[in-house]
Short mmCIF file of C-alpha atoms in Angstrom, two decimals:
data_model
loop_
_atom_site.label_atom_id
_atom_site.label_comp_id
_atom_site.label_asym_id
_atom_site.label_seq_id
_atom_site.Cartn_x
_atom_site.Cartn_y
_atom_site.Cartn_z
CA MET A 80 -28.34 14.10 7.63
CA ASN A 81 -25.81 12.83 5.16
CA THR A 82 -24.92 15.16 2.35
CA GLU A 83 -23.69 13.95 -1.02
CA GLU A 84 -20.15 14.89 0.06
CA ASP A 85 -20.50 12.81 3.24
CA LYS A 86 -21.65 9.83 1.18
CA GLN A 87 -18.73 10.24 -1.21
CA PHE A 88 -16.24 10.43 1.65
CA ASP A 89 -17.81 7.41 3.38
CA PHE A 90 -17.62 5.39 0.17
CA TRP A 91 -13.90 6.08 -0.31
CA GLN A 92 -13.10 5.57 3.37
CA LYS A 93 -14.81 2.18 3.26
CA TRP A 94 -13.05 1.39 -0.05
CA LEU A 95 -9.70 2.00 1.61
CA TYR A 96 -10.65 -0.01 4.70
CA TYR A 97 -12.13 -3.07 3.02
CA SER A 98 -9.65 -3.21 0.15
CA SER A 99 -6.80 -3.10 2.67
CA LEU A 100 -8.31 -6.00 4.61
CA LEU A 101 -8.84 -7.88 1.35
CA ILE A 102 -5.22 -7.37 0.27
CA ALA A 103 -3.92 -8.46 3.70
CA ALA A 104 -6.07 -11.60 3.50
CA GLY A 105 -4.94 -12.21 -0.07
CA VAL A 106 -1.28 -11.96 0.90
CA LEU A 107 -1.86 -14.36 3.79
CA PHE A 108 -3.61 -16.78 1.46
CA ILE A 109 -1.18 -16.54 -1.49
CA PHE A 110 2.16 -15.99 0.26
CA ILE A 111 1.78 -17.99 3.45
CA LEU A 112 -0.98 -20.59 3.18
CA PHE A 113 -1.05 -21.60 -0.50
CA PRO A 114 2.10 -20.33 -2.24
CA GLY A 115 1.73 -22.90 -5.04
CA LEU A 116 -1.28 -21.09 -6.49
CA LEU A 117 0.42 -17.85 -7.55
CA TYR A 118 3.61 -17.21 -5.59
CA ILE A 119 5.73 -20.15 -6.79
CA PRO A 120 4.81 -19.57 -10.47
CA TYR A 121 5.66 -15.89 -9.96
CA VAL A 122 9.07 -16.79 -8.50
CA ARG A 123 9.73 -19.02 -11.53
CA PHE A 124 8.71 -16.14 -13.79
CA LEU A 125 11.12 -13.83 -11.93
CA ALA A 126 13.99 -16.32 -12.25
CA GLU A 127 13.41 -16.58 -16.00
CA SER A 128 12.95 -12.80 -16.41
CA LEU A 129 16.22 -12.18 -14.61
CA GLN A 130 17.85 -14.84 -16.82
CA LEU A 131 19.18 -16.87 -13.92
CA PRO A 132 21.08 -19.96 -14.98
CA TYR A 133 19.08 -23.12 -14.51
CA ASP A 134 21.29 -24.36 -11.65
CA ALA A 135 20.78 -21.05 -9.79
CA GLN A 136 17.01 -21.19 -10.14
CA GLU A 137 16.58 -23.81 -7.40
CA ALA A 138 18.66 -21.76 -4.96
CA ALA A 139 16.62 -18.69 -5.89
CA MET A 140 13.42 -20.67 -5.34
CA ASN A 141 14.57 -21.77 -1.87
CA PHE A 142 15.49 -18.20 -0.99
CA MET A 143 12.15 -16.86 -2.22
CA LEU A 144 10.23 -19.56 -0.39
CA PHE A 145 11.93 -18.42 2.80
CA PHE A 146 11.52 -14.76 1.86
CA ARG A 147 7.74 -15.10 1.55
CA GLY A 148 7.56 -15.29 5.36
CA PRO A 149 9.19 -11.97 6.26
CA PHE A 150 7.98 -10.26 3.08
CA GLY A 151 4.43 -11.56 3.43
CA ALA A 152 4.33 -10.63 7.11
CA THR A 153 5.52 -7.11 6.28
CA LEU A 154 2.86 -6.70 3.60
CA ILE A 155 0.13 -8.04 5.86
CA CYS A 156 1.14 -5.68 8.67
CA ALA A 157 1.30 -2.69 6.31
CA TYR A 158 -2.19 -3.36 4.99
CA LEU A 159 -3.63 -4.06 8.44
CA MET A 160 -2.13 -0.77 9.62
CA LEU A 161 -3.66 0.96 6.59
CA ALA A 162 -7.04 -0.59 7.43
CA TRP A 163 -6.75 0.53 11.05
CA ILE A 164 -5.74 4.10 10.11
CA SER A 165 -8.52 4.29 7.52
CA SER A 166 -11.12 3.14 10.06
CA HIS A 167 -10.07 5.63 12.73
CA ALA A 168 -8.00 8.74 11.97
CA PHE A 169 -8.78 8.78 8.23
CA LYS A 170 -12.48 8.38 9.03
CA ARG A 171 -12.22 11.35 11.45
CA LYS A 172 -10.59 13.29 8.59
CA ASP A 173 -7.34 13.88 10.46
CA ALA A 174 -4.88 15.31 7.96
CA TRP A 175 -1.95 13.38 9.41
CA ALA A 176 -3.62 10.09 8.45
CA ARG A 177 -4.09 11.16 4.84
CA ASN A 178 -0.54 12.53 4.70
CA ALA A 179 0.96 9.39 6.27
CA ILE A 180 -0.81 7.13 3.77
CA ALA A 181 0.15 9.33 0.82
CA GLY A 182 3.76 9.73 1.95
CA ALA A 183 4.54 6.17 2.98
CA PHE A 184 2.99 4.48 -0.02
CA SER A 185 4.46 7.04 -2.43
CA VAL A 186 7.95 6.20 -1.18
CA TRP A 187 7.21 2.48 -1.57
CA PHE A 188 5.72 2.95 -5.03
CA ILE A 189 8.65 4.98 -6.35
CA ILE A 190 11.38 2.69 -5.01
CA ASP A 191 9.64 -0.55 -5.96
CA SER A 192 8.73 0.74 -9.43
CA LEU A 193 12.25 1.97 -10.14
CA PHE A 194 13.64 -1.46 -9.28
CA CYS A 195 11.01 -3.10 -11.50
CA MET A 196 11.95 -0.85 -14.40
CA TYR A 197 15.68 -1.34 -13.88
CA TYR A 198 15.36 -5.13 -13.92
CA GLY A 199 12.62 -5.20 -16.55
CA ILE A 200 10.00 -6.82 -14.33
CA TRP A 201 7.10 -5.10 -16.07
CA PHE A 202 4.47 -7.55 -14.87
CA GLN A 203 5.04 -6.50 -11.26
CA LEU A 204 5.03 -2.83 -12.19
CA TYR A 205 1.72 -3.07 -14.05
CA ALA A 206 -0.14 -5.81 -12.20
CA ILE A 207 0.96 -5.21 -8.63
CA ASN A 208 2.37 -1.71 -8.21
CA LEU A 209 -0.17 0.16 -10.31
CA LEU A 210 -3.14 -1.69 -8.82
CA SER A 211 -1.83 -1.03 -5.32
CA PHE A 212 -1.20 2.60 -6.24
CA LEU A 213 -4.78 2.97 -7.48
CA GLN A 214 -6.13 1.27 -4.36
CA LYS A 215 -4.73 4.18 -2.34
CA ALA A 216 -4.65 7.03 -4.87
CA LEU A 217 -8.35 6.90 -5.71
CA PRO A 218 -9.62 7.35 -2.15
CA LEU A 219 -6.91 9.91 -1.35
CA GLY A 220 -7.63 11.90 -4.49
CA PHE A 221 -11.40 11.92 -4.03
CA THR A 222 -11.24 12.79 -0.31
CA TRP A 223 -8.23 15.11 -0.09
CA LYS A 224 -10.28 18.30 0.34
CA TYR A 225 -12.29 16.94 3.28
CA PHE A 226 -9.43 16.74 5.75
CA LYS A 227 -8.94 19.20 8.55
CA SER A 228 -5.48 20.38 9.47
CA SER A 229 -3.80 18.97 12.51
CA GLU A 230 -4.08 21.37 15.43
CA PHE A 231 -1.07 19.72 17.05
CA LEU A 232 1.10 20.35 14.02
CA ASP A 233 -0.31 23.85 13.56
CA ASP A 234 0.52 24.70 17.18
CA LYS A 235 4.09 23.34 16.81
CA PHE A 236 4.57 25.30 13.58
CA LYS A 237 3.38 28.51 15.25
CA TYR A 238 5.58 27.90 18.31
CA TYR A 239 8.77 27.23 16.35
CA HIS A 240 8.19 30.13 13.98
CA GLY A 241 7.27 32.67 16.66
CA VAL A 242 3.69 33.10 15.50
CA LYS A 243 1.32 34.14 18.28
#
């Protein structure tokens, strides 16, 4: 019998899973398959925002067109890994899964956002970083209390600190 808490957890677990798959598919579509739809205009926007001289903009465009491969592949892999973790360990309520998601994406968010602020790329900060942050923060925030501690980590902590 599903309690209201179980239904809430299931909703947020599925949110994390399906939104991660959707983002991975979106990155594949926009970065790799059809960069002219959003990626190339975004690169032009970046070149103008960074006040690159006109003659440097074509070199920047060539670099960014190459960069979409490794960068897009990294994003796709990160979101596929997030989907996999959310459909297995997160779904089992293993604390390490919640902590790994919170830790890894917090580090990304802080570093990426600081660079956006430093260079004045506010569009990326608001449209990409904050939406991605919310995609993970909402399910983590609403499910945080449901996770059990990791027996493996608890046993290691007790062993190294002499607790019997």
